[in-house]
Coordinates of C-alpha atoms in Angstrom, one line a residue:
Chain A
A10 CA -11.9 -18.4 -23.2
E11 CA -12.5 -14.9 -21.8
G12 CA -15.9 -13.5 -21.3
L13 CA -18.1 -17.0 -20.8
A14 CA -21.6 -16.8 -21.1
V15 CA -22.5 -17.8 -17.5
C16 CA -20.9 -16.1 -15.0
P17 CA -21.0 -16.9 -11.4
K18 CA -23.6 -14.9 -9.3
G19 CA -22.8 -10.9 -8.6
C20 CA -20.1 -11.2 -11.8
E21 CA -19.6 -9.1 -14.9
R22 CA -17.2 -10.7 -16.9
C23 CA -15.4 -14.3 -16.1
S24 CA -13.4 -16.5 -17.7
E25 CA -12.5 -20.2 -17.4
Y26 CA -9.5 -20.2 -15.9
N27 CA -9.8 -17.7 -13.4
G28 CA -13.4 -17.0 -12.5
C29 CA -15.1 -14.1 -12.0
V30 CA -12.3 -11.0 -13.0
K31 CA -15.0 -8.1 -12.3
C32 CA -17.9 -8.2 -10.4
K33 CA -20.7 -6.2 -10.5
P34 CA -20.5 -2.7 -8.5
K35 CA -20.4 -2.6 -4.8
L36 CA -19.4 -6.5 -4.4
F37 CA -16.0 -7.2 -3.5
I38 CA -14.0 -9.8 -5.9
F39 CA -11.9 -12.4 -3.7
L40 CA -9.6 -14.7 -4.9
E41 CA -10.1 -18.1 -4.0
R42 CA -6.9 -20.0 -4.0
N43 CA -7.9 -23.7 -6.2
D44 CA -4.5 -25.6 -6.1
I45 CA -2.2 -23.6 -8.5
R46 CA -5.0 -21.3 -9.4
Q47 CA -6.5 -18.1 -8.3
M48 CA -10.6 -18.0 -8.9
G49 CA -12.5 -14.6 -8.9
V50 CA -15.6 -15.0 -7.0
C51 CA -18.0 -11.9 -6.2
L52 CA -18.8 -11.2 -2.6
A53 CA -21.3 -8.7 -0.8
S54 CA -18.5 -9.1 2.4
C55 CA -15.2 -10.2 2.7
P56 CA -14.6 -14.2 4.3
V57 CA -13.2 -14.0 7.9
G58 CA -9.3 -12.6 8.1
Y59 CA -10.1 -10.2 4.9
F60 CA -11.1 -6.7 4.7
G61 CA -12.9 -5.1 1.7
M62 CA -11.1 -2.1 -0.4
R63 CA -13.4 -0.3 -1.9
N64 CA -12.1 2.1 -5.1
P65 CA -13.7 3.8 -7.6
E66 CA -12.7 1.2 -10.4
T67 CA -13.1 -2.0 -8.3
N68 CA -14.0 -2.9 -4.6
R69 CA -11.6 -5.7 -3.2
C70 CA -11.0 -8.6 -0.6
T71 CA -7.4 -7.8 1.5
Q72 CA -5.8 -9.9 3.5
C73 CA -5.6 -8.6 7.3
K74 CA -2.3 -8.5 8.1
I75 CA -2.6 -8.0 12.2
E76 CA -1.4 -10.8 14.4
N77 CA -4.8 -12.7 16.0
C78 CA -7.1 -11.3 14.2
E79 CA -10.1 -12.1 12.9
A80 CA -11.8 -9.2 11.0
C81 CA -10.2 -6.1 10.4
F82 CA -11.3 -2.3 9.3
N83 CA -8.0 -2.1 7.3
R84 CA -4.5 -3.3 7.3
N85 CA -3.5 -1.9 10.2
F86 CA -6.8 -2.4 12.6
C87 CA -8.6 -5.2 13.9
T88 CA -12.6 -4.9 14.5
K89 CA -12.9 -8.8 15.9
C90 CA -10.2 -10.8 17.4
K91 CA -9.3 -14.6 17.8
D92 CA -11.1 -15.6 20.6
G93 CA -9.1 -15.8 23.7
F94 CA -7.4 -12.4 22.8
Y95 CA -7.9 -8.7 24.2
S96 CA -8.3 -5.7 21.7
H97 CA -6.8 -2.2 22.2
R98 CA -6.9 0.2 19.6
G99 CA -7.3 -1.9 16.8
R100 CA -4.6 -4.2 17.8
C101 CA -4.7 -8.1 19.4
H102 CA -2.8 -9.0 22.6
G103 CA -2.6 -11.8 24.3
T104 CA -3.0 -10.2 27.5
C105 CA -3.7 -6.3 28.3
P106 CA -1.0 -3.7 27.7
P107 CA 0.2 -2.1 30.9
G108 CA -1.9 -0.2 32.9
L109 CA -4.9 -1.5 31.1
T110 CA -7.5 -3.8 31.8
N111 CA -10.9 -5.4 29.7
T112 CA -14.0 -4.2 31.1
N113 CA -16.8 -5.7 32.9
G114 CA -15.9 -9.7 31.8
T115 CA -15.3 -8.4 27.6
M116 CA -12.2 -8.7 25.8
E117 CA -11.6 -5.1 25.2
C118 CA -8.9 -3.7 26.6
I119 CA -9.2 0.4 28.5
Chain B
C12 CA -37.1 -31.0 4.9
Y13 CA -36.3 -29.3 8.0
F14 CA -32.1 -29.6 9.3
L15 CA -31.2 -30.7 12.5
G16 CA -29.9 -27.8 14.5
F17 CA -28.6 -27.5 18.6
G18 CA -31.1 -27.3 21.5
A19 CA -30.7 -29.1 24.6
T20 CA -33.2 -30.8 27.0
A21 CA -33.2 -31.0 30.9
Q22 CA -32.0 -34.9 30.1
G23 CA -28.8 -32.5 27.9
Q24 CA -29.7 -34.9 24.6
S25 CA -30.1 -32.7 22.0
T26 CA -33.3 -32.2 20.4
P27 CA -34.3 -31.3 16.3
S28 CA -34.6 -28.0 16.5
I29 CA -35.6 -26.0 13.6
C30 CA -34.5 -24.0 11.0
S31 CA -36.1 -23.4 7.0
P32 CA -35.7 -24.6 3.9
S33 CA -34.1 -22.5 2.7
C34 CA -30.9 -21.8 5.3
H35 CA -28.3 -23.8 6.9
C36 CA -27.9 -23.7 10.2
D37 CA -25.3 -25.4 12.3
E38 CA -24.5 -26.9 15.6
D39 CA -24.0 -23.8 17.2
G40 CA -26.8 -21.0 16.1
L41 CA -25.0 -19.8 12.8
V42 CA -27.6 -19.6 9.9
D43 CA -27.0 -18.8 6.8
C44 CA -29.1 -18.4 3.8
S45 CA -27.4 -15.8 1.7
G46 CA -28.2 -16.1 -2.2
K47 CA -31.9 -17.9 -2.1
G48 CA -33.5 -15.2 -4.2
L49 CA -35.0 -14.6 -0.9
I50 CA -37.9 -11.4 -0.7
A51 CA -37.8 -11.6 3.5
I52 CA -36.3 -12.5 6.4
P53 CA -36.8 -16.3 6.5
V54 CA -39.8 -17.3 9.4
G55 CA -39.2 -20.6 11.5
L56 CA -35.5 -19.9 12.5
S57 CA -34.6 -20.9 16.3
A58 CA -34.5 -18.1 18.9
F59 CA -30.9 -19.3 19.7
T60 CA -29.5 -17.9 16.7
Y61 CA -27.0 -15.6 17.1
H62 CA -25.5 -15.4 13.5
L63 CA -27.4 -14.6 10.9
E64 CA -26.6 -14.6 7.4
V65 CA -29.2 -13.0 4.8
S66 CA -27.0 -11.8 2.1
M67 CA -27.1 -11.5 -1.5
N68 CA -31.2 -12.1 -1.5
N69 CA -33.8 -9.9 -2.8
I70 CA -35.2 -8.6 0.4
T71 CA -36.5 -4.3 -0.3
E72 CA -37.8 -4.1 3.1
L73 CA -37.5 -5.2 6.9
P74 CA -41.2 -4.6 8.7
A75 CA -41.9 -4.1 12.4
D76 CA -40.6 -6.9 14.5
V77 CA -39.3 -9.3 12.1
F78 CA -36.5 -10.2 14.5
K79 CA -38.2 -9.9 17.8
N80 CA -37.8 -13.7 18.4
F81 CA -33.9 -13.3 18.3
P82 CA -32.7 -12.2 21.8
Y83 CA -29.0 -14.1 21.2
L84 CA -28.8 -12.5 17.8
E85 CA -25.2 -10.8 17.4
E86 CA -24.6 -10.5 14.1
L87 CA -26.9 -9.9 11.3
R88 CA -25.7 -9.6 7.8
L89 CA -28.0 -8.1 5.6
A90 CA -26.0 -6.8 2.6
G91 CA -26.4 -7.0 -0.7
N92 CA -30.6 -6.4 -0.8
D93 CA -32.1 -4.2 -1.9
L94 CA -33.6 -2.8 0.8
A95 CA -34.7 0.5 1.1
F96 CA -37.1 1.1 3.9
I97 CA -36.3 -0.4 7.7
D98 CA -39.1 0.2 9.9
P99 CA -38.4 2.2 13.1
S100 CA -39.1 -0.7 15.1
A101 CA -37.8 -3.4 12.7
L102 CA -34.4 -4.0 14.8
S103 CA -36.0 -4.0 18.5
G104 CA -35.6 -7.2 20.2
L105 CA -31.9 -7.0 18.9
N106 CA -30.5 -6.6 23.0
Q107 CA -27.0 -8.5 22.1
L108 CA -26.7 -7.4 18.7
K109 CA -22.6 -6.2 17.7
I110 CA -22.4 -6.3 14.5
L111 CA -25.5 -4.9 11.7
M112 CA -24.1 -5.0 7.9
L113 CA -26.2 -3.4 5.6
S114 CA -23.8 -2.7 2.9
N115 CA -24.5 -2.7 -0.6
N116 CA -28.5 -1.7 -0.2
Q117 CA -30.6 1.1 -1.6
L118 CA -30.7 3.1 1.5
K119 CA -31.1 6.6 1.1
T120 CA -30.9 7.9 4.6
V121 CA -29.6 6.4 7.8
P122 CA -32.1 4.7 9.1
S123 CA -32.0 6.3 13.0
A124 CA -35.2 5.5 13.9
A125 CA -34.4 1.4 14.1
L126 CA -31.2 2.1 15.2
K127 CA -31.8 3.8 18.3
D128 CA -32.4 0.9 20.9
L129 CA -29.0 -1.4 19.6
H130 CA -26.9 -0.3 22.8
A131 CA -24.4 -3.2 22.2
L132 CA -23.7 -2.9 19.0
Q133 CA -20.2 -2.4 17.8
S134 CA -19.9 -2.5 14.0
L135 CA -22.4 -0.7 11.5
R136 CA -21.6 -0.9 8.2
M137 CA -23.6 1.0 5.8
D138 CA -21.5 1.1 3.0
A139 CA -22.1 1.0 -0.6
N140 CA -25.8 2.4 -0.2
H141 CA -27.1 6.0 -1.7
I142 CA -27.3 7.9 1.4
T143 CA -27.4 11.9 1.3
S144 CA -28.4 12.9 5.1
V145 CA -27.3 11.3 8.1
P146 CA -29.8 12.1 10.7
E147 CA -27.9 14.6 14.4
D148 CA -29.6 11.4 16.3
S149 CA -28.5 8.7 13.9
F150 CA -26.0 6.6 16.4
K151 CA -27.1 8.4 19.6
G152 CA -27.9 5.0 21.6
L153 CA -25.2 3.5 19.9
Q154 CA -23.0 3.7 22.8
Q155 CA -20.8 0.8 22.7
L156 CA -20.6 1.9 18.1
R157 CA -16.8 1.5 17.6
H158 CA -16.2 0.8 13.9
L159 CA -18.4 2.8 11.2
W160 CA -18.7 2.2 7.3
L161 CA -20.5 5.1 5.3
D162 CA -18.2 4.7 2.7
D163 CA -19.1 4.8 -0.9
N164 CA -22.6 6.8 -0.5
N165 CA -23.7 10.3 -1.8
L166 CA -22.8 13.0 1.1
T167 CA -21.8 15.7 0.6
E168 CA -20.5 16.9 4.1
V169 CA -19.1 15.4 7.1
P170 CA -21.8 14.4 9.5
I171 CA -20.8 16.5 12.4
G172 CA -23.9 16.0 14.3
S173 CA -24.5 12.6 14.2
L174 CA -20.7 11.7 15.3
R175 CA -20.8 13.9 18.4
H176 CA -21.7 11.6 20.8
Q177 CA -19.0 8.7 19.6
A178 CA -16.4 9.5 22.3
N179 CA -16.2 5.3 21.7
L180 CA -15.8 5.3 17.7
Q181 CA -12.3 3.9 17.0
A182 CA -12.9 3.4 12.9
L183 CA -14.1 5.8 10.6
T184 CA -14.5 5.8 6.8
L185 CA -16.7 8.3 5.1
A186 CA -14.5 7.7 1.8
L187 CA -16.1 7.3 -1.7
N188 CA -18.4 10.2 -1.1
R189 CA -18.8 13.8 -2.6
I190 CA -17.3 15.8 0.6
S191 CA -16.2 19.2 -0.1
Y192 CA -14.6 20.7 2.8
I193 CA -13.8 19.7 6.0
P194 CA -14.9 22.2 8.7
D195 CA -13.0 23.1 11.8
N196 CA -13.5 20.9 15.1
A197 CA -15.7 18.2 12.9
F198 CA -14.6 15.4 14.6
A199 CA -13.9 17.6 18.1
N200 CA -15.6 14.8 20.5
L201 CA -14.4 11.5 18.7
T202 CA -11.5 11.1 20.8
S203 CA -11.3 7.7 20.8
L204 CA -10.9 7.6 16.8
V205 CA -7.8 5.6 16.0
V206 CA -8.4 5.6 11.8
L207 CA -10.4 7.6 9.9
H208 CA -10.5 7.3 5.6
L209 CA -11.6 10.3 3.7
H210 CA -9.9 9.0 0.5
N211 CA -12.1 9.4 -3.1
N212 CA -13.9 12.4 -2.2
R213 CA -13.4 15.7 -3.7
I214 CA -12.0 17.7 -0.6
K215 CA -10.7 20.7 -1.7
E216 CA -10.4 22.6 1.4
I217 CA -10.1 22.2 5.0
G218 CA -10.3 24.1 8.3
E219 CA -7.0 24.7 10.4
H220 CA -8.8 22.9 12.5
C221 CA -10.7 20.5 11.3
F222 CA -8.7 17.1 13.1
N223 CA -8.8 19.0 16.6
G224 CA -9.9 16.4 19.4
L225 CA -8.1 13.2 17.5
V226 CA -6.3 12.7 19.8
N227 CA -5.9 8.9 19.5
L228 CA -5.3 9.5 16.0
E229 CA -3.1 7.1 13.9
T230 CA -4.5 6.4 10.3
L231 CA -5.7 9.5 8.3
D232 CA -6.1 9.0 4.5
L233 CA -6.8 12.0 2.3
N234 CA -5.7 10.3 -1.0
F235 CA -7.6 11.3 -4.2
N236 CA -8.6 14.1 -3.0
N237 CA -8.5 17.9 -4.5
L238 CA -6.8 19.8 -1.9
M239 CA -4.4 22.3 -3.0
V240 CA -2.5 23.4 0.0
F241 CA -1.0 21.7 2.4
P242 CA -3.5 20.1 5.5
R243 CA -1.9 21.9 8.2
A244 CA -4.9 20.9 10.0
I245 CA -2.6 17.6 11.1
E246 CA -0.8 19.4 13.8
A247 CA -3.5 18.8 15.8
L248 CA -2.8 14.6 15.8
P249 CA -0.2 14.2 17.9
K250 CA -0.4 10.1 18.0
L251 CA -0.5 10.1 13.9
K252 CA 1.2 6.9 12.3
E253 CA 0.4 7.0 8.9
L254 CA -0.4 10.0 7.1
G255 CA -1.7 9.7 3.2
F256 CA -2.3 12.7 0.8
H257 CA -1.2 11.4 -2.7
S258 CA -3.1 11.9 -5.9
N259 CA -3.9 15.3 -4.5
D260 CA -3.2 18.9 -6.3
I261 CA -0.4 20.1 -3.6
A262 CA 2.0 22.4 -4.7
S263 CA 4.3 22.9 -1.4
I264 CA 5.0 21.4 1.6
P265 CA 5.7 24.0 4.1
E266 CA 8.9 24.1 6.8
G267 CA 8.4 22.2 9.5
A268 CA 4.9 20.6 8.2
F269 CA 5.4 17.5 10.3
H270 CA 6.9 18.6 13.4
K271 CA 3.8 17.7 15.5
N272 CA 3.8 14.3 14.2
P273 CA 6.9 12.6 15.5
L274 CA 5.2 9.1 15.2
L275 CA 5.2 9.2 11.6
R276 CA 5.8 5.9 10.0
T277 CA 4.6 6.3 6.5
I278 CA 3.6 9.4 4.3
H279 CA 1.9 8.9 1.0
L280 CA 2.0 11.9 -1.1
Y281 CA 3.5 11.0 -4.5
D282 CA 1.1 12.3 -7.3
N283 CA 1.2 15.7 -6.6
P284 CA 2.5 19.2 -8.6
L285 CA 5.1 19.5 -5.9
S286 CA 7.3 22.1 -6.8
F287 CA 9.0 22.9 -3.1
V288 CA 9.3 21.4 0.0
G289 CA 10.5 22.5 3.6
A290 CA 13.9 21.9 4.3
T291 CA 12.6 21.2 7.7
A292 CA 9.9 18.8 6.4
F293 CA 10.8 15.9 7.7
Q294 CA 13.0 16.6 10.3
N295 CA 12.7 14.3 13.7
L296 CA 11.0 11.6 12.2
T297 CA 11.9 8.6 14.1
D298 CA 9.7 5.6 13.0
L299 CA 9.7 7.3 9.1
H300 CA 11.1 4.4 7.4
S301 CA 10.1 5.4 4.1
L302 CA 10.2 8.6 1.9
M303 CA 9.2 9.5 -1.3
L304 CA 9.6 12.5 -2.8
R305 CA 9.6 13.0 -6.9
G306 CA 9.5 16.3 -8.9
A307 CA 9.4 18.8 -6.6
S308 CA 11.2 20.5 -9.1
Q309 CA 11.8 24.1 -7.4
M310 CA 13.2 22.0 -4.6
Q311 CA 17.2 23.4 -3.7
D312 CA 17.8 22.3 -0.8
F313 CA 18.0 18.5 0.5
P314 CA 16.6 17.7 3.7
I315 CA 17.5 18.0 6.6
L316 CA 16.8 14.4 7.8
T317 CA 18.4 14.6 11.9
S318 CA 16.8 12.3 13.9
T319 CA 15.3 10.7 10.9
N320 CA 17.2 7.7 11.2
N321 CA 15.4 4.6 10.8
L322 CA 14.8 5.5 7.1
E323 CA 15.6 2.5 4.6
S324 CA 14.5 4.0 1.7
L325 CA 14.9 7.8 0.5
T326 CA 13.7 8.5 -2.9
L327 CA 14.2 12.1 -4.1
T328 CA 14.4 12.6 -7.8
G329 CA 13.4 15.7 -10.2
T330 CA 14.8 18.5 -8.1
K331 CA 17.3 21.1 -8.1
I332 CA 19.4 19.8 -5.9
S333 CA 23.4 20.3 -6.4
S334 CA 24.7 18.8 -3.2
I335 CA 24.6 15.9 -0.9
P336 CA 25.4 16.7 2.9
A337 CA 28.5 15.1 3.7
H338 CA 27.1 13.6 6.8
L339 CA 23.8 12.0 5.0
C340 CA 25.2 8.9 6.0
E341 CA 26.1 9.2 9.7
D342 CA 22.3 10.1 10.2
L343 CA 20.9 7.3 7.7
K344 CA 22.9 4.1 8.8
L345 CA 19.7 1.8 8.0
L346 CA 19.4 2.8 4.3
R347 CA 18.6 0.1 1.7
T348 CA 17.9 1.9 -1.3
L349 CA 18.8 5.6 -2.2
D350 CA 17.3 6.7 -5.4
L351 CA 18.5 10.4 -5.5
S352 CA 18.1 10.4 -10.1
Y353 CA 17.6 13.4 -12.1
N354 CA 18.4 16.1 -9.8
Q355 CA 21.7 18.6 -10.4
I356 CA 23.6 16.9 -8.2
E357 CA 27.7 17.4 -9.1
A358 CA 29.6 16.3 -6.1
L359 CA 29.3 13.1 -4.4
P360 CA 30.5 12.4 -0.4
S361 CA 31.7 10.0 1.0
F362 CA 29.0 7.3 1.5
H363 CA 30.5 4.8 4.0
G364 CA 28.4 5.2 7.0
C365 CA 25.6 4.0 4.7
V366 CA 26.6 -0.1 5.4
A367 CA 23.1 -1.5 4.4
L368 CA 22.6 0.3 1.6
Q369 CA 21.7 -2.3 -1.5
E370 CA 20.7 -0.1 -4.6
L371 CA 21.9 3.3 -5.3
N372 CA 20.7 5.6 -8.2
L373 CA 22.3 8.5 -9.2
Q374 CA 21.3 8.5 -12.9
Q375 CA 20.9 11.9 -14.8
N376 CA 22.8 14.3 -12.7
H377 CA 26.1 15.9 -13.3
V378 CA 28.5 13.9 -11.4
Q379 CA 32.0 14.5 -13.0
Q380 CA 34.4 12.2 -10.9
I381 CA 34.5 9.1 -8.4
N382 CA 36.8 9.5 -5.7
R383 CA 38.7 6.4 -3.6
D384 CA 36.9 6.7 -0.9
T385 CA 33.0 7.6 -2.9
F386 CA 31.8 4.3 -2.1
H387 CA 34.0 2.9 0.6
G388 CA 32.8 0.4 2.6
L389 CA 29.5 -0.7 1.0
G390 CA 29.8 -3.8 1.1
S391 CA 26.1 -4.6 0.9
L392 CA 25.4 -2.5 -2.1
R393 CA 23.7 -4.4 -5.3
L394 CA 22.8 -2.0 -7.4
L395 CA 24.7 1.2 -8.6
D396 CA 23.5 3.5 -11.5
L397 CA 25.4 6.4 -12.6
S398 CA 24.5 6.6 -15.6
R399 CA 24.2 10.3 -17.6
N400 CA 26.3 12.3 -15.7
G401 CA 29.0 12.9 -18.1
M402 CA 31.3 11.5 -15.9
V403 CA 34.9 11.5 -16.8
S404 CA 36.6 9.9 -14.7
I405 CA 36.4 7.2 -11.6
H406 CA 39.1 6.5 -8.7
R407 CA 41.0 2.8 -10.0
D408 CA 40.1 2.0 -6.2
A409 CA 36.8 3.4 -6.0
F410 CA 34.9 0.0 -6.3
L411 CA 37.0 -1.3 -4.4
S412 CA 34.5 -2.6 -1.6
L413 CA 31.6 -3.7 -3.5
T414 CA 32.0 -6.7 -3.0
A415 CA 28.5 -7.7 -3.6
L416 CA 27.7 -5.5 -6.7
T417 CA 26.0 -7.1 -9.5
N418 CA 24.5 -4.6 -11.6
L419 CA 26.7 -1.5 -12.6
D420 CA 25.7 1.2 -15.2
L421 CA 27.9 3.8 -16.8
S422 CA 26.6 4.3 -19.3
M423 CA 26.0 7.8 -21.5
N424 CA 28.8 9.2 -19.8
S425 CA 32.4 10.4 -21.7
L426 CA 34.5 7.5 -19.4
T427 CA 37.6 6.5 -21.2
G428 CA 38.0 3.7 -18.9
V429 CA 36.2 2.0 -16.2
P430 CA 38.7 0.1 -12.7
T431 CA 37.4 -3.2 -12.2
T432 CA 38.9 -4.2 -8.8
G433 CA 36.5 -5.4 -6.6
L434 CA 33.9 -6.5 -9.1
N435 CA 34.3 -9.6 -8.3
S436 CA 30.4 -10.8 -8.0
L437 CA 29.4 -8.6 -10.9
S438 CA 27.1 -9.8 -13.6
Q439 CA 25.9 -7.0 -15.4
L440 CA 28.2 -4.1 -17.0
K441 CA 26.7 -1.0 -19.1
L442 CA 29.5 1.1 -20.6
S443 CA 27.7 2.1 -23.9
G444 CA 27.5 5.7 -24.7
N445 CA 31.3 6.5 -23.5
L446 CA 32.5 7.1 -26.6
Q447 CA 35.7 8.0 -25.8
M448 CA 36.6 4.4 -24.4
K449 CA 38.3 3.0 -27.5
N450 CA 40.5 0.3 -26.0
M451 CA 39.6 -3.2 -25.6
L452 CA 37.7 -4.4 -22.7
S453 CA 39.3 -6.9 -20.8
A454 CA 36.7 -9.0 -18.7
K455 CA 39.7 -11.2 -16.5
S456 CA 38.9 -9.8 -13.4
L457 CA 35.0 -9.9 -13.9
P458 CA 34.2 -13.5 -13.1
K459 CA 30.9 -13.7 -13.1
L460 CA 30.4 -11.3 -15.9
R461 CA 27.1 -12.3 -18.0
S462 CA 25.9 -9.4 -19.5
L463 CA 28.0 -6.1 -21.2
S464 CA 26.6 -3.4 -22.9
A465 CA 29.8 -1.9 -24.7
P466 CA 30.0 1.4 -26.5
Y467 CA 31.6 -0.7 -29.8
A468 CA 30.6 -3.7 -31.6
Y469 CA 34.7 -4.6 -31.6
Q470 CA 34.8 -4.7 -27.9
C471 CA 32.5 -7.9 -27.9
C472 CA 34.7 -9.6 -29.9
A473 CA 36.4 -9.9 -27.1
F474 CA 33.3 -12.0 -25.4
A475 CA 31.7 -13.7 -28.3
D476 CA 33.0 -15.8 -31.5
C477 CA 33.6 -13.2 -33.9
S478 CA 35.7 -15.6 -36.7
P479 CA 32.2 -15.5 -39.3
M480 CA 32.5 -12.1 -39.4
M481 CA 35.8 -11.6 -40.6
G482 CA 39.2 -13.5 -42.0
H483 CA 40.5 -16.4 -40.1
S484 CA 43.8 -15.1 -39.3
E485 CA 41.9 -11.7 -37.8
A486 CA 40.0 -13.6 -35.5
D487 CA 42.7 -15.1 -33.9
D488 CA 44.7 -12.2 -33.0
L489 CA 41.9 -11.2 -31.5
K490 CA 41.1 -14.2 -29.7
Q491 CA 43.9 -15.3 -28.8
P492 CA 43.7 -16.9 -25.5
T493 CA 46.7 -15.3 -23.0
D494 CA 46.1 -18.4 -20.3
G495 CA 44.1 -20.5 -19.1
E496 CA 41.8 -18.1 -17.2
D497 CA 40.8 -16.4 -20.9
V498 CA 39.6 -20.0 -22.7
E499 CA 37.2 -20.4 -19.0
R500 CA 35.5 -17.1 -19.7
I501 CA 35.0 -16.6 -23.6
S502 CA 33.3 -20.1 -23.4
M503 CA 30.8 -19.1 -20.7
I504 CA 27.3 -17.7 -21.9
M505 CA 28.0 -14.2 -22.4
R506 CA 25.6 -11.6 -23.8
C507 CA 27.8 -8.6 -25.2
T508 CA 25.8 -5.6 -27.0
P509 CA 25.9 -3.9 -29.5
S510 CA 26.9 -7.9 -31.1
P511 CA 29.4 -7.6 -33.7
G512 CA 27.4 -8.1 -37.7
A513 CA 28.5 -7.5 -41.4
F514 CA 28.2 -3.6 -40.5
K515 CA 29.9 -3.4 -37.2
P516 CA 33.0 -5.2 -38.3
C517 CA 35.5 -6.4 -35.8
E518 CA 38.0 -4.1 -36.5
H519 CA 38.0 -0.1 -35.2
L520 CA 38.2 1.9 -38.6
L521 CA 40.1 5.4 -37.4
G522 CA 37.5 5.5 -34.7
N523 CA 34.6 7.0 -37.2
W524 CA 31.7 4.8 -38.2
M525 CA 30.5 7.1 -40.8
I526 CA 33.4 5.9 -43.2
R527 CA 31.0 2.5 -43.8

């Protein structure tokens, strides 16, 4: 039944089967997979592998689509590569691209 | 109770380390105190903490030196609290801090004094606060800053002064604010910037040189603003790959609009009241994969797409374009979907070079006839829509190559017949509205047909069991199988409309239904 009496933290409207369907302002809705169901939860920031897309109507956690990336700014720009990968302008590389080297022990190529 | 954490003695055994009752501390220095209704930073946490999660609590302020015992802290998450004040020395001692999350709090200005000594900081999130001003010295000490979120605040202008020293910044969002104008050289020193989001502001006008200096910018998002003139300032962006200015008030795209942006891959420009698009606007964009132009009602010339030869999807609808360049398919060999509906196209060239074409939509044009070679070579074509053209003839070999075609829409034309040779894969055929097409239809050469919309109900009798609606003999006449194949055809599950009924008997009386 839509609009359960008690919704999870940060949730404005929820349903028994899908968890939160509308979060309170400023929070991100993240769809957790639960078997074949998707359960909505409201987060202040999105989990690893996702980034928060803010829009007037809803703020949504969206999957990073960048290889070897742990946290991203948008679909195309990684802010934190997985361990062992070098970052360069929002991408993650096994080794620094030609002509670039990693700066004094950091994992960034310049 | 205290949770066991990490710590090492001289002999290497791990000693019970300190945590706090409101938190969960793991072996590696990650401390999670989120969502516990806390009103202050918990005390008694280990000095080796490197990741501190205090989001979703009720903390309203950060007092002086509250983090002085965390010399190894690299990530501090304070999102979703009620922070309205941060003491100038609240963050002192955090020399290793790389990520600071202050999103979704009550800040009205950037706490510049508190930030100034965070020399290792790379990511700073202040989105979803109530920030109206960004002091000029806000980010002065942050020379390692790479990513800055200021979206969903109350900024009315680009914080130019505070960004002036950010040569290492790579990603910036100022989206969801109240910015209405971007002055020239607003981002002049951001030479490392790769991503700039400005969507959902009130940007009505921008300086012709407002993007000068952004020599490495790859993504520019100006969607959902009030721009009335095409943003020519993008000429300063040689590395631009993704550009969005959909949902603005732009009426025309000038000639050579993107001639200084040769690396463009995607351009989002829908939901603009476009009336004119320069024919040379989209020339030489070798990385462009998709182009969608709807409703440029005054556009008369087909865009010149020479060297824009990696297009996979082209949508060009609602214009005054009356012809398609003969060499279109020589340029666009990778094209998979072509939507040229709702134009004024009169004649079709041969599409034979478009070997990858899967969907072709020419609905609602003025195409009167289809020649023998129009669709020659289109062995991958699955969907073809030629409806609403007033078409009168189709060459009998026109569909010879279309062996993969599954959906053919010829409805609302003036055809008297339809060639079926080559249509072995056809499963859906729409012929309704061709009022001159009165002959019985034969599905003999359409082995896979499953759905047919015919001009008249009686034509469906060839595919449906009409015996209940008429005398026994008449039904036999219509359904008399001439050979084995017809018996098999009729027995298949076949949806034919309009289905014959009491008021739509299978006899066709003089072609005038008004007599009924």
